[in-house]
Short mmCIF file of C-alpha atoms in Angstrom, two decimals:
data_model
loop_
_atom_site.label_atom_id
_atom_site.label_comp_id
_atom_site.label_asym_id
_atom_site.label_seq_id
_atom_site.Cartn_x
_atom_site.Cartn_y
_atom_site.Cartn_z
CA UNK A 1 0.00 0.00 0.00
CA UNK A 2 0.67 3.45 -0.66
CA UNK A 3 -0.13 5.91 2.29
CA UNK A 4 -1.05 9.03 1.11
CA UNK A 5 0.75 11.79 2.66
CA UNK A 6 -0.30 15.40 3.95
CA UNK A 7 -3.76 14.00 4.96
CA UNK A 8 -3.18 13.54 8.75
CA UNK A 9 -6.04 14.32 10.90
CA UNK A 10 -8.13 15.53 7.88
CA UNK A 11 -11.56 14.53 6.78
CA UNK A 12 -11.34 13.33 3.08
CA UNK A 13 -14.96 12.27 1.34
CA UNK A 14 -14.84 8.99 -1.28
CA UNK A 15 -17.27 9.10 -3.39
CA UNK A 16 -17.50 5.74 -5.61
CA UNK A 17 -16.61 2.91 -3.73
CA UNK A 18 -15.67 0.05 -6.48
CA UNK A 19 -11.91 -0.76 -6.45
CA UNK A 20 -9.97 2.17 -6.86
CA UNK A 21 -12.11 3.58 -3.74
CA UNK A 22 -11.61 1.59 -1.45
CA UNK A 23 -8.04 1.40 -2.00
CA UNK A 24 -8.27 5.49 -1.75
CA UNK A 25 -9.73 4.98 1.61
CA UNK A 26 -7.40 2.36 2.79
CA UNK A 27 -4.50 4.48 1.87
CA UNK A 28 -5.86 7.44 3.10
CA UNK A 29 -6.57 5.74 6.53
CA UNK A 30 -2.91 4.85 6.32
CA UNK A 31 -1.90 8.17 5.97
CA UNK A 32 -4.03 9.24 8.90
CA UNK A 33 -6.63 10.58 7.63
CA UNK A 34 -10.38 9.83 8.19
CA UNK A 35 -12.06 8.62 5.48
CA UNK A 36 -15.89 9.38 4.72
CA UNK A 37 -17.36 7.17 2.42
CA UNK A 38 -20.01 7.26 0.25
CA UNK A 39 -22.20 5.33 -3.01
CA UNK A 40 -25.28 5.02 -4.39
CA UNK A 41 -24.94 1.14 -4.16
CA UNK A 42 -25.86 -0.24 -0.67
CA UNK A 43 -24.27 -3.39 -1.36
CA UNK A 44 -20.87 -0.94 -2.00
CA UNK A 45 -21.70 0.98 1.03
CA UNK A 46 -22.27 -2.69 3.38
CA UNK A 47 -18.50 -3.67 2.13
CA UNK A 48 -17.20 -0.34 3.09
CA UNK A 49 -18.66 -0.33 6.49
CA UNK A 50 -17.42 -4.21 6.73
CA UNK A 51 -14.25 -2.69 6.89
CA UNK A 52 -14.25 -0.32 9.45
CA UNK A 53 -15.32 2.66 7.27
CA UNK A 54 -17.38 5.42 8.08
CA UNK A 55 -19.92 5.80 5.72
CA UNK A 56 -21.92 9.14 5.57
CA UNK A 57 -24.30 10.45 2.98
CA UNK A 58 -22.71 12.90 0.90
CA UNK A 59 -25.51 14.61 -0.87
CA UNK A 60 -27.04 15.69 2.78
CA UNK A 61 -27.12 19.50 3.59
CA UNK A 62 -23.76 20.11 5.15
CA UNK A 63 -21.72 16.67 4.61
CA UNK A 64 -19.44 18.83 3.12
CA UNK A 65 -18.66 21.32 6.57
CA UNK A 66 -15.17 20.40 7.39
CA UNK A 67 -14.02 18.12 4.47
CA UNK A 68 -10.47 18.48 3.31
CA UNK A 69 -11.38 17.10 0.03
CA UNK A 70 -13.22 14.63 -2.43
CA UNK A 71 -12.06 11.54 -4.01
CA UNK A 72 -13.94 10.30 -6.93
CA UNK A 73 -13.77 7.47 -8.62
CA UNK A 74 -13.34 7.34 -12.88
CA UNK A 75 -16.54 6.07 -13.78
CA UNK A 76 -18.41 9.03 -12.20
CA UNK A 77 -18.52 12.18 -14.01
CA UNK A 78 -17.29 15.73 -12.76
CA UNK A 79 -18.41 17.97 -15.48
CA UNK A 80 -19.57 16.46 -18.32
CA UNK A 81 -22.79 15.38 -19.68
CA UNK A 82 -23.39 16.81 -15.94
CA UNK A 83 -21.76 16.80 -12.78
CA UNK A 84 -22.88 14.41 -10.07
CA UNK A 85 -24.98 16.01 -7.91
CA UNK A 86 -22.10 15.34 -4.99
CA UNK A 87 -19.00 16.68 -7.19
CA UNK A 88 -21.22 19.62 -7.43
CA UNK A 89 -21.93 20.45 -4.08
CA UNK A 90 -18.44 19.88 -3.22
CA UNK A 91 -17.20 22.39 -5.76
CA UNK A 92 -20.49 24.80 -4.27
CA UNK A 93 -18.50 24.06 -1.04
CA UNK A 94 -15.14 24.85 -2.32
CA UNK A 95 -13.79 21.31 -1.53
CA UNK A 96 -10.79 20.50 -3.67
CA UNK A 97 -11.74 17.48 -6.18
CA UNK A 98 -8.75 14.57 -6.49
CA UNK A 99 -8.71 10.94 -7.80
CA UNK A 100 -6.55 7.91 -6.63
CA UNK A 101 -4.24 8.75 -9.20
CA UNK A 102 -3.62 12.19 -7.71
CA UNK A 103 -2.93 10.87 -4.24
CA UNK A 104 -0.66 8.47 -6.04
CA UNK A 105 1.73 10.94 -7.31
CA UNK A 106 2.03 13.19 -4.60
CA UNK A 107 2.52 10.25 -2.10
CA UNK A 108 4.94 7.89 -4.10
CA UNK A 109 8.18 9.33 -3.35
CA UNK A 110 9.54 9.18 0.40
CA UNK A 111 12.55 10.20 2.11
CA UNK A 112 13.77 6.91 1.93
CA UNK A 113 14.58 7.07 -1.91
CA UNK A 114 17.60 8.92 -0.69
CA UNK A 115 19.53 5.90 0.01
CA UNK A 116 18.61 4.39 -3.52
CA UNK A 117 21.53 3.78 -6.20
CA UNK A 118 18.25 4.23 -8.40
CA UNK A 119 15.30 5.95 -7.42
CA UNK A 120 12.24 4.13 -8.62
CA UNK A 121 10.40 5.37 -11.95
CA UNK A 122 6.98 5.73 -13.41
CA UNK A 123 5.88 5.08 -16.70
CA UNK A 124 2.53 6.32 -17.36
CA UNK A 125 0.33 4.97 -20.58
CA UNK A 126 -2.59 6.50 -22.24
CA UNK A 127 -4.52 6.65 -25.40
CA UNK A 128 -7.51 5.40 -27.04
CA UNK A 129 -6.91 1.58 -28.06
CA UNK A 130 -3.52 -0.45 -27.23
CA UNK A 131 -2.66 1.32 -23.53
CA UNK A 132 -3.33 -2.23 -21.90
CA UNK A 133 -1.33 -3.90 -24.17
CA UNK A 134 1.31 -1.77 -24.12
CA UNK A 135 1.37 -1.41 -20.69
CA UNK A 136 1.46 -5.21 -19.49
CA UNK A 137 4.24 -5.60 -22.48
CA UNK A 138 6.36 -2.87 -20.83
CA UNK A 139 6.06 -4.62 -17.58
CA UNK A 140 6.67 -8.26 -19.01
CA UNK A 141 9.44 -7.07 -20.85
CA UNK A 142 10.76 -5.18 -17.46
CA UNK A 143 10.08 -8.46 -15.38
CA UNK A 144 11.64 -10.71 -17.76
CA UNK A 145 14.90 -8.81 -18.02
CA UNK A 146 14.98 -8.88 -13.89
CA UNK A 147 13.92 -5.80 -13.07
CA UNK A 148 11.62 -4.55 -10.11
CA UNK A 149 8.15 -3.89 -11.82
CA UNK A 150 4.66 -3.53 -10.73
CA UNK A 151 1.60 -2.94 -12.96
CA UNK A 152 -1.49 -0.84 -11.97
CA UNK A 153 -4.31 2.03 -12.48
CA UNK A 154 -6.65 1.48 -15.45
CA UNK A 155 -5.15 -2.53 -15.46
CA UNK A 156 -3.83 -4.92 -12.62
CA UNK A 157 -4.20 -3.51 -9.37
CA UNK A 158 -5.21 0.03 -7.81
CA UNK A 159 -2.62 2.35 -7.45
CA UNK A 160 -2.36 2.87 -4.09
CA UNK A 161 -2.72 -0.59 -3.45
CA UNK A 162 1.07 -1.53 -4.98
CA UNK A 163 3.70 -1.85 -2.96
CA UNK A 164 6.35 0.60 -2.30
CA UNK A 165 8.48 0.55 -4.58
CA UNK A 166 12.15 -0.81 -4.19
CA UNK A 167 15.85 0.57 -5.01
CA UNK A 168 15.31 0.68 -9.12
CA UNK A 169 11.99 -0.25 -9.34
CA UNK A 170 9.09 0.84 -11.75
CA UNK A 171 5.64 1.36 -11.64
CA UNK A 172 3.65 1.11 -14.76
CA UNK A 173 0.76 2.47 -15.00
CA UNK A 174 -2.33 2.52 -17.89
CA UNK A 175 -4.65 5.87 -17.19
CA UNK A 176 -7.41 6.36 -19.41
CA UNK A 177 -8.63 10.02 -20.08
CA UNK A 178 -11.42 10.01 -16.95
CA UNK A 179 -8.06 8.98 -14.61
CA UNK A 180 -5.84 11.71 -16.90
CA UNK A 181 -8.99 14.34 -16.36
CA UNK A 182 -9.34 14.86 -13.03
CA UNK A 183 -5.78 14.05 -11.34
CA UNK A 184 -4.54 17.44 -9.54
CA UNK A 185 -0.89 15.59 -9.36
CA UNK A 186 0.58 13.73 -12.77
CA UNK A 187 4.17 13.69 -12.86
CA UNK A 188 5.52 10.20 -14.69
CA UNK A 189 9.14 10.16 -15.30
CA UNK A 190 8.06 8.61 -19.12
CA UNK A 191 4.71 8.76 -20.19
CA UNK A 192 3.39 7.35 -23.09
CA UNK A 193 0.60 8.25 -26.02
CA UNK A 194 0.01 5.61 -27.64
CA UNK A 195 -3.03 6.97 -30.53
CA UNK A 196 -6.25 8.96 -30.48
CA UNK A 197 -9.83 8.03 -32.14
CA UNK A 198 -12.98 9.28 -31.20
CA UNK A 199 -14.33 7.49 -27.52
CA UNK A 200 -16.02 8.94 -24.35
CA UNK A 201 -16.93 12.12 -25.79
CA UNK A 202 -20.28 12.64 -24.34
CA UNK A 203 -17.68 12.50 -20.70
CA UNK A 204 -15.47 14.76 -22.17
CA UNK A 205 -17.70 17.35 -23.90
CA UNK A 206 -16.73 16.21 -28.00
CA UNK A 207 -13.30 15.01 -29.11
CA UNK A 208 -11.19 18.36 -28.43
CA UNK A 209 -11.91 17.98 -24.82
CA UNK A 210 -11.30 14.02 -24.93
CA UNK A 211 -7.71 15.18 -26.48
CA UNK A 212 -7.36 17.58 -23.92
CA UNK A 213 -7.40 15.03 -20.80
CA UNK A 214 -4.86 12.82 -22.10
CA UNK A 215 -2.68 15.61 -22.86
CA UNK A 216 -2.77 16.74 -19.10
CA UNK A 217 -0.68 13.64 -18.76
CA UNK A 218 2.20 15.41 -20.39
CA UNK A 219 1.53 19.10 -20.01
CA UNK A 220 1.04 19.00 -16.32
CA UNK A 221 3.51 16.76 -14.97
CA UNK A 222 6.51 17.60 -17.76
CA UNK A 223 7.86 14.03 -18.09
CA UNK A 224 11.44 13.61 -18.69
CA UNK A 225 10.65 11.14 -21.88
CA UNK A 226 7.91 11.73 -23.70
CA UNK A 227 6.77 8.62 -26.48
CA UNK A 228 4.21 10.09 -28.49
CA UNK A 229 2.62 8.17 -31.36
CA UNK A 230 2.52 10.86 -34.58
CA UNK A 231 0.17 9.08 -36.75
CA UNK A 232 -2.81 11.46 -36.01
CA UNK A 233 -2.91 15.22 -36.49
CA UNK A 234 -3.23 15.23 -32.71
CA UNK A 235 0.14 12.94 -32.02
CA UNK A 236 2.21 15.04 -34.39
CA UNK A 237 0.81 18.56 -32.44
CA UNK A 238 1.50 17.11 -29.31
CA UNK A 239 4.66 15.94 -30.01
CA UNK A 240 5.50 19.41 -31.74
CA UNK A 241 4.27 20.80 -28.56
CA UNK A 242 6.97 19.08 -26.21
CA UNK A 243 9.93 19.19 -28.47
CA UNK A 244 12.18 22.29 -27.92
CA UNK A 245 14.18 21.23 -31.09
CA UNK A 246 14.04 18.68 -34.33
CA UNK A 247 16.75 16.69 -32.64
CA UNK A 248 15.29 16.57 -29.26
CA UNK A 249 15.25 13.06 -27.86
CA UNK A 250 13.21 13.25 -24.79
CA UNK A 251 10.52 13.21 -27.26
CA UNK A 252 10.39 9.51 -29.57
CA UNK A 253 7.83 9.83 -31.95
CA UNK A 254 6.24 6.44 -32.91
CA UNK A 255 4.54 5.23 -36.36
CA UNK A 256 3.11 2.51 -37.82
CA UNK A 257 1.87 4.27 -40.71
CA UNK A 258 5.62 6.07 -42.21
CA UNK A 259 9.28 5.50 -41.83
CA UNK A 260 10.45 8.30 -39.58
CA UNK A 261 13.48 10.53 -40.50
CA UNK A 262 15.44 13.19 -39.06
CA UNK A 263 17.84 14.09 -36.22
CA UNK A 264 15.50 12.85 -33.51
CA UNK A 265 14.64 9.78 -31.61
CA UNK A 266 12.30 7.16 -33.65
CA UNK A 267 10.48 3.51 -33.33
CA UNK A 268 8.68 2.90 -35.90
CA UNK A 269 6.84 -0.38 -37.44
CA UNK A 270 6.86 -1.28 -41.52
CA UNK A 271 6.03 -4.73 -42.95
CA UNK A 272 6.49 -6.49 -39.60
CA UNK A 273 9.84 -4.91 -38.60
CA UNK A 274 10.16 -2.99 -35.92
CA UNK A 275 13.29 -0.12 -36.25
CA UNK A 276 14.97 2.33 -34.07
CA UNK A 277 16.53 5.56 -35.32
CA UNK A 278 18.82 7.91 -33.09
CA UNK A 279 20.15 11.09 -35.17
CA UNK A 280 19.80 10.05 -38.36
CA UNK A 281 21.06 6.87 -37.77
CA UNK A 282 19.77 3.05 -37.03
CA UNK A 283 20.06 2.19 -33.48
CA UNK A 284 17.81 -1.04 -33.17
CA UNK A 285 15.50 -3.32 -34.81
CA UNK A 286 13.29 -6.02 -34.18
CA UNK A 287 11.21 -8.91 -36.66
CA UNK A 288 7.70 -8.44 -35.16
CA UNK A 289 6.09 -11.29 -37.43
CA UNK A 290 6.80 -14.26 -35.83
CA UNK A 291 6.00 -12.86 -32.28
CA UNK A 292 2.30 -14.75 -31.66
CA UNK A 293 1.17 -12.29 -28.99
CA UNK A 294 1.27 -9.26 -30.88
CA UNK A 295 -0.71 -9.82 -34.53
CA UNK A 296 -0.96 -7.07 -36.53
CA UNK A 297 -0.07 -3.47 -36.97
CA UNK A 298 -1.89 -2.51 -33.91
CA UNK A 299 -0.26 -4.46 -31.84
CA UNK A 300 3.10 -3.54 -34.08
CA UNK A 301 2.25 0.01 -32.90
CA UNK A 302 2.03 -1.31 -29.39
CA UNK A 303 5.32 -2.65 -29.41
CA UNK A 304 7.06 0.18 -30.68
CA UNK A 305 5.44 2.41 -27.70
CA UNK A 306 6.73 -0.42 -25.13
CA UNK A 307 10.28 -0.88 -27.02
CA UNK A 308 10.66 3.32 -26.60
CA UNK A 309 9.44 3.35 -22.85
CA UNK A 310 12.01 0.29 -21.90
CA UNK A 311 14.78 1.76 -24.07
CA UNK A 312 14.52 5.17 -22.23
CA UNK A 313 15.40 3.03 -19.02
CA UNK A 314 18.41 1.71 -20.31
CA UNK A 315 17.45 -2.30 -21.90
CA UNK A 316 19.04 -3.05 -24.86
CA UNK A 317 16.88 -4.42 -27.81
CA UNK A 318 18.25 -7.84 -27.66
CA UNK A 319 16.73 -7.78 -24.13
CA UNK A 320 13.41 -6.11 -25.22
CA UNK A 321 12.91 -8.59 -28.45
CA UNK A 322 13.27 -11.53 -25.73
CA UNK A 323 10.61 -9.87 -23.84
CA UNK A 324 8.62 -9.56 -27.25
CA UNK A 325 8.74 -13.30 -27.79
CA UNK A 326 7.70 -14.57 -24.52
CA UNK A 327 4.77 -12.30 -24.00
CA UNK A 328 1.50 -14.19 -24.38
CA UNK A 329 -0.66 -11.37 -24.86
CA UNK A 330 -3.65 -10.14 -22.95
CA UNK A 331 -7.19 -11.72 -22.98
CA UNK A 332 -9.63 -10.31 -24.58
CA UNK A 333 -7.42 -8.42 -27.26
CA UNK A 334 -6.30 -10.32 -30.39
CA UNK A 335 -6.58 -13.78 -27.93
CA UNK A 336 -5.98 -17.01 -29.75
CA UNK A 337 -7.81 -18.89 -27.82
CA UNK A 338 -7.60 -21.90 -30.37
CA UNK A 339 -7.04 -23.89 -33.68
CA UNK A 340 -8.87 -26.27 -35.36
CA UNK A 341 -8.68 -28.01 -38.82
CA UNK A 342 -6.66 -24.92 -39.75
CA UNK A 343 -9.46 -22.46 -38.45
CA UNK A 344 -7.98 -20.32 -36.07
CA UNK A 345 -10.57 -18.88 -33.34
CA UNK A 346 -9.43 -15.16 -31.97
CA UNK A 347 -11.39 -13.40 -28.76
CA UNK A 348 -11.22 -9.69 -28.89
CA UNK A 349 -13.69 -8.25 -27.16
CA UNK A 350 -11.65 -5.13 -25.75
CA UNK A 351 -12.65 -4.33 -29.45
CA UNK A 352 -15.84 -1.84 -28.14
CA UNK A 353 -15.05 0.94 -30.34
CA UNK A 354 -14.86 1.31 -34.81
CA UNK A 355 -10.94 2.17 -34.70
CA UNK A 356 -10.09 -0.70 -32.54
CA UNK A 357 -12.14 -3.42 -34.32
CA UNK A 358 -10.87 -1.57 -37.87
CA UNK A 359 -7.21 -2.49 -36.32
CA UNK A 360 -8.32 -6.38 -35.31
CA UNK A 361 -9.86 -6.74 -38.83
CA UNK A 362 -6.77 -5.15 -40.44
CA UNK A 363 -4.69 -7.98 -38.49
CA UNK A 364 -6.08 -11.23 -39.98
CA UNK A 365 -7.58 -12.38 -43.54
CA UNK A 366 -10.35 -14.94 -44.45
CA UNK A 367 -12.06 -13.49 -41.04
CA UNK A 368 -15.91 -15.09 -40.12
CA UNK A 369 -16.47 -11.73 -38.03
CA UNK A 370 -18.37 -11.84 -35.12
CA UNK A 371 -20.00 -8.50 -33.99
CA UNK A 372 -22.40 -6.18 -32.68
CA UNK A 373 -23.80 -5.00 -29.45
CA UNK A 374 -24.55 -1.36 -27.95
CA UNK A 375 -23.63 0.83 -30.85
CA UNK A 376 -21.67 4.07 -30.12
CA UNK A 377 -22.15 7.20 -31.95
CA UNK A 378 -20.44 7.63 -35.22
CA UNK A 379 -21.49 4.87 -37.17
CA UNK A 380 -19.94 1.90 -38.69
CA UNK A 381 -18.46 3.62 -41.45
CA UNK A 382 -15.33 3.88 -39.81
CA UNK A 383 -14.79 -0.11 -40.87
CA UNK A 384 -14.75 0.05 -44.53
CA UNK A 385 -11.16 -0.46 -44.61
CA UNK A 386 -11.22 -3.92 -43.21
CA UNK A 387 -14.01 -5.25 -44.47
CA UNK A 388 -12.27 -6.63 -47.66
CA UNK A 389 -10.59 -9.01 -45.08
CA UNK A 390 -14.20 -10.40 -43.94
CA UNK A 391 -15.62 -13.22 -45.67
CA UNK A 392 -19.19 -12.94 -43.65
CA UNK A 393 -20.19 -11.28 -40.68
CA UNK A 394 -22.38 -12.22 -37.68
CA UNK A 395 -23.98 -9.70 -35.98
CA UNK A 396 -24.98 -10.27 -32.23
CA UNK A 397 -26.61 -7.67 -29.97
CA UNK A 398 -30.51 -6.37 -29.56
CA UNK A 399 -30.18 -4.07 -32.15
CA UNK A 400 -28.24 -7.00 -34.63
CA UNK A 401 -30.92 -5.87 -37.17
CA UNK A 402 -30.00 -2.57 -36.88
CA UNK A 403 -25.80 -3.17 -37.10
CA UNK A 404 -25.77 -5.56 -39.68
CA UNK A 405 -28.04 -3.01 -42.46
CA UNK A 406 -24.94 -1.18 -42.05
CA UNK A 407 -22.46 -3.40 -43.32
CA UNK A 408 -23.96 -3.49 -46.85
CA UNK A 409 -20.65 -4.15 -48.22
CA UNK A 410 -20.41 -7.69 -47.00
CA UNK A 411 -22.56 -10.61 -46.79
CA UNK A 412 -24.40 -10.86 -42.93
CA UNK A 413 -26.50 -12.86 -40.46
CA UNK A 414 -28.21 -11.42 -38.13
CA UNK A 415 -27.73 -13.98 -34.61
CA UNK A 416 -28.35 -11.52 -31.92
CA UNK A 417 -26.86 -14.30 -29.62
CA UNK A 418 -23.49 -15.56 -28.85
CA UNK A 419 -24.55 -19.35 -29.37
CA UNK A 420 -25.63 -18.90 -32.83
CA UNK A 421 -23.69 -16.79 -33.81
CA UNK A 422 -20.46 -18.89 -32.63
CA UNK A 423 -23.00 -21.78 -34.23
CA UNK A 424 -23.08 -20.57 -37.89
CA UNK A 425 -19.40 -19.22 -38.01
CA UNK A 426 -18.33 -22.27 -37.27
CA UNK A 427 -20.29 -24.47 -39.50
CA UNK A 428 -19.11 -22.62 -42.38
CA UNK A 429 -15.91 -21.88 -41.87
CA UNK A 430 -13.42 -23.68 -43.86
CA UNK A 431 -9.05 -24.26 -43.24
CA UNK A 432 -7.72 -20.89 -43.45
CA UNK A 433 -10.37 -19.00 -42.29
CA UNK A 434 -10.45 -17.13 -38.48
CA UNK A 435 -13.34 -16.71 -36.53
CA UNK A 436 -13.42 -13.11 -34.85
CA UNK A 437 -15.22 -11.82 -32.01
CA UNK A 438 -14.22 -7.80 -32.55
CA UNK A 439 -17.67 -6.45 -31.47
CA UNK A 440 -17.04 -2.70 -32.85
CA UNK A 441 -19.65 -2.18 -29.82
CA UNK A 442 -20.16 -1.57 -26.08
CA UNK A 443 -20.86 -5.04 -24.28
CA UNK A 444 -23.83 -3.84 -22.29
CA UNK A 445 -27.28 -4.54 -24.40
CA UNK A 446 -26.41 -8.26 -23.61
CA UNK A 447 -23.45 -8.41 -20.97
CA UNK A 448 -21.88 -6.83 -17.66
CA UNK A 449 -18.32 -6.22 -19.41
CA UNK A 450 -16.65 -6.48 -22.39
CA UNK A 451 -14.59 -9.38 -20.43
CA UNK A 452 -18.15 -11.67 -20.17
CA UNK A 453 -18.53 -10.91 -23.02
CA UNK A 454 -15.63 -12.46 -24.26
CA UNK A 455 -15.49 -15.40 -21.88
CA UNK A 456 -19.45 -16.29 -23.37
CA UNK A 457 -17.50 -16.58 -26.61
CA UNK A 458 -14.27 -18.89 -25.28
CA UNK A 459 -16.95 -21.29 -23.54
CA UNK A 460 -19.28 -21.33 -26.69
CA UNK A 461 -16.26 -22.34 -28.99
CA UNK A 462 -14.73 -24.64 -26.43
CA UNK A 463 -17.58 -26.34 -26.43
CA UNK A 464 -18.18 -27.16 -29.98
CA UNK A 465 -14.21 -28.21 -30.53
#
C-alpha cells in the first residue's frame, strides 16, 4: 500500500466505492486521515462499512462542513454530460476534487529514496486503443529482463494498493482520459501516447476535450521522456508541442503508418519490422512477425510504444525482443484462444469501439467476423477499410438488425446471440479462415463487461471443438 501523505487528521470524502475507492480509503486511513465514504450502491456501502469505514451520505445538507477534500472514482462524471450532484456540491463548497491517481503521485516518493543507487520510476500509458497492451508488455518485458516492476491504475491492481516501490523499481501504470482528467498531481518520469480516435466524448464534452485530458498527462507533470505516437494530427501537435528542437530526444515519436526521419529519436513499425533511429542513424530493430502475442499493426504500434518506454530506461533491444517473444498477450485483445482443422478462433472483445475493431480486422484475412452489441455514436463507417478481409459477418446484440443493415458491403446474419452466432461461423468456416469476435460495440445490451462478453465466446467455442 501506498499511504497518502499530507492528509493527517483531515476529513477526506470517497465518493465511488468500487476498487480504486476503497483502495483510496485504505491508503488514506494509512496516511491518517479519516475517510468518509459514500455510493449510491448499498451493497458498495455494506462492504465499506465491513471494513471499518465510516460511511456518511454525501448529498445531505452540510456533509461537506469540514471536508479536506473529495475523491472520486473514474466512472463518475465531474463535469460532463453533468456533474454528479455530490461533485457539485463539493465544488459549491469549495472542496478540492482529487482521484486515486492524484494521491498516487504526490505520495509515491519518500525520504527513503535517498539511500537508492536508483530511485524508482513511473511510466505512465494513455490513449484510445492499445494502452493495456502496451502497458502489461512494458512490464513483461521489465520483469523478464529482472527488473523490479509492478503494474497498476486502469489494469492490474489500484494504485495505491502496490507496494512501495524498491531501489530501481518501476511502476507502470495505464490511465485512461477520466483517470488523466481529473488528477490534480501527474508527474511520470516517461509517459506514453500511444493513438487517439474518437471514444467517451459525451464524458469529455466532443473530441477536443477528450484530447485535452490525455494531454494533461504530459503538459502538467513535464515528463522527462515523452513517447508520443505521430500518426494522427493530434500525435504530431503534441509531439510538436513538447519538443524544444528537431533533434530533441526526450521526445520519440512512434509510427506505424511512415518510416520516420530526421535528427530525432524514432520507433517505428513497416512490414512487420520494428526499427529504431537515433540522429539520423539506425540504433535497433526487431522482426515483429513471428512474435504470436502481438498480430498485426496494432499491436506492431504497441510494441514500438513499449520498445521506446524500456529503451529510455536503459534495456538493450536484444533484451526487449526476448521480452517480445515470450509475452502471451492479454485476454480479450487479439486472444488465440484456439485452432482447429486450420481455423484459427481469436477473442477480442476489448474491441468496443470502430478504430479498434478496424485495427483487429486489419490484423487477420479470411475473417468469419463476429460482432455487434450497444452501438456508439459515429457509425460503422469507420470499418470500410477492413471489411475486404471479412468473408461474412455475424452480428450479435438487440439491435443486430440494426448493425448488420450497415455493413452493406459484406454478406451478414443477423444472430443476436453468442450461441448462434459462434454456431453458424463455425459451421461454415473452412481451413484458413479465423473466426473473430471484434464487437465494434459496447458489451452492455447483452453483458456486464466487455470481459463476459468475451469469456461467453471462449466457452461457446470450447464447447463445440
Amino acid at each position: 500500500m501506498i499511504p497518502v501523505l499530507g492528509v493527517e487528521g483531515a476529513r477526506v470524502a470517497v465518493l465511488g466505492l468500487g476498487r480504486s475507492g476503497l483502495s483510496a480509503a485504505r491508503a488514506l486511513q494509512a496516511g491518517g486521515a479519516v475517510p468518509l465514504c459514500w455510493d449510491d450502491n448499498p451493497e458498495a456501502r455494506d462492504r465499506a462499512q465491513a471494513e471499518g469505514f465510516d460511511v456518511a451520505d454525501l448529498s445531505r445538507p452540510g456533509a461537506f462542513d469540514e471536508v479536506a477534500s473529495l475523491i472520486v472514482s473514474p466512472g463518475i462524471p465531474h463535469l460532463y454530460p453533468a456533474p454528479n450532484k455530490v461533485v457539485a456540491a463539493a465544488l459549491h463548497a469549495g472542496v478540492p476534487v482529487d482521484n486515486d491517481i492524484g494521491l498516487f503521485f504526490r505520495s509515491l516518493a519518500v525520504p527513503e529514496w535517498d539511500n537508492y543507487d536508483t530511485a524508482p520510476r513511473v511510466i505512465a500509458v494513455t490513449g484510445s486503443n492499445g494502452k493495456s497492451t502496451t502497458s502489461a508488455l512494458i512490464h513483461h518485458v521489465l520483469s523478464e529482463a529482472g527488473r523490479e516492476a509492478q503494474l497498476a491504475g486502469n489494469i492490474g491492481r489500484g494504485v495505491l494498493d502496490i507496494d512501495p516501490p524498491g531501489d530501481g523499481g518501476v511502476v507502470v501504470l495505464e490511465l485512461s482520459s477520466y483517470q488523466t482528467e481529473l488528477a490534480r498531481a501527474l508527474t511520470p518520469d516517461v509517459a506514453v501516447f500511444t493513438n487517439l480516435s474518437p471514444d467517451h466524448l459525451d464524458r469529455h464534452g466532443g473530441l477536443g476535450g477528450y484530447f485535452a485530458a490525455k494531454r494533461r498527462l504530459f503538459a502538467e507533470g513535464g515528463p522527462d521522456r515523452a513517447v508520443i505516437g505521430v500518426d494522427e494530427d493530434e500525435g504530431q501537435f503534441l509531439a510538436g508541442q513538447l519538443a524544444e528542437a528537431p533533434g530533441d530526444d526526450r521526445v520519440i515519436r512512434i509510427s506505424v503508418a511512415a518510416k520516420l526521419s530526421g535528427p530525432g529519436w524514432a520507433v517505428f513499425a513497416r512490414k512487420g519490422f520494428l526499427s529504431e533511429y537515433r540522429k539520423g542513424r539506425q540504433a535497433g530493430s526487431i522482426d515483429l512477425r513471428g512474435i504470436k502475442g502481438l498480430p498485426g499493426a496494432h499491436n506492431h504500434q504497441n510494441a514500438c510504444c513499449a520498445y521506446a518506454a524500456c529503451r529510455t530506461l536503459g534495456l538493450a533491444p536484444k533484451v526487449i525482443e526476448r521480452g517480445f517473444a515470450s509475452f502471451g498477450g492479454l485476454p480479450h485483445r487479439s486472444q488465440l484462444i484456439a485452432e482447429k482443422a486450420g481455423v484459427a478462433f481469436v477473442n477480442d472483445s476489448k474491441a468496443t469501439n470502430v478504430d479498434s475493431a478496424l485495427k483487429a480486422l486489419q490484423a487477420f484475412q479470411n475473417i468469419r467476423w463476429i460482432c455487434g452489441g450497444l452501438e456508439k455514436e459515429g457509425g460503422l463507417a469507420g470499418l470500410a477499410p477492413g471489411l475486404q478481409n471479412v468473408v461474412k459477418a455475424y452480428v450479435i446484440g438487440r439491435e443486430a438488425a440494426q448493425f448488420a443493415m450497415q455493413l452493406d458491403e459484406v454478406e451478414t446474419q443477423v444472430c443476436t446471440t453468442m450461441a448462434a452466432a459462434v454456431d453458424a461461423a463455425m459451421a461454415e468456416a473452412q481451413a484458413g479462415d479465423t473466426v473473430l469476435l471484434a464487437p465494434a460495440a459496447a458489451s452492455f445490451d447483452q453483458y456486464d463487461s466487455f470481459e463476459r462478453r468475451g469469456e461467453d465466446f471462449m466457452a461457446e467455442v470450447q464447447a463445440r471443438l
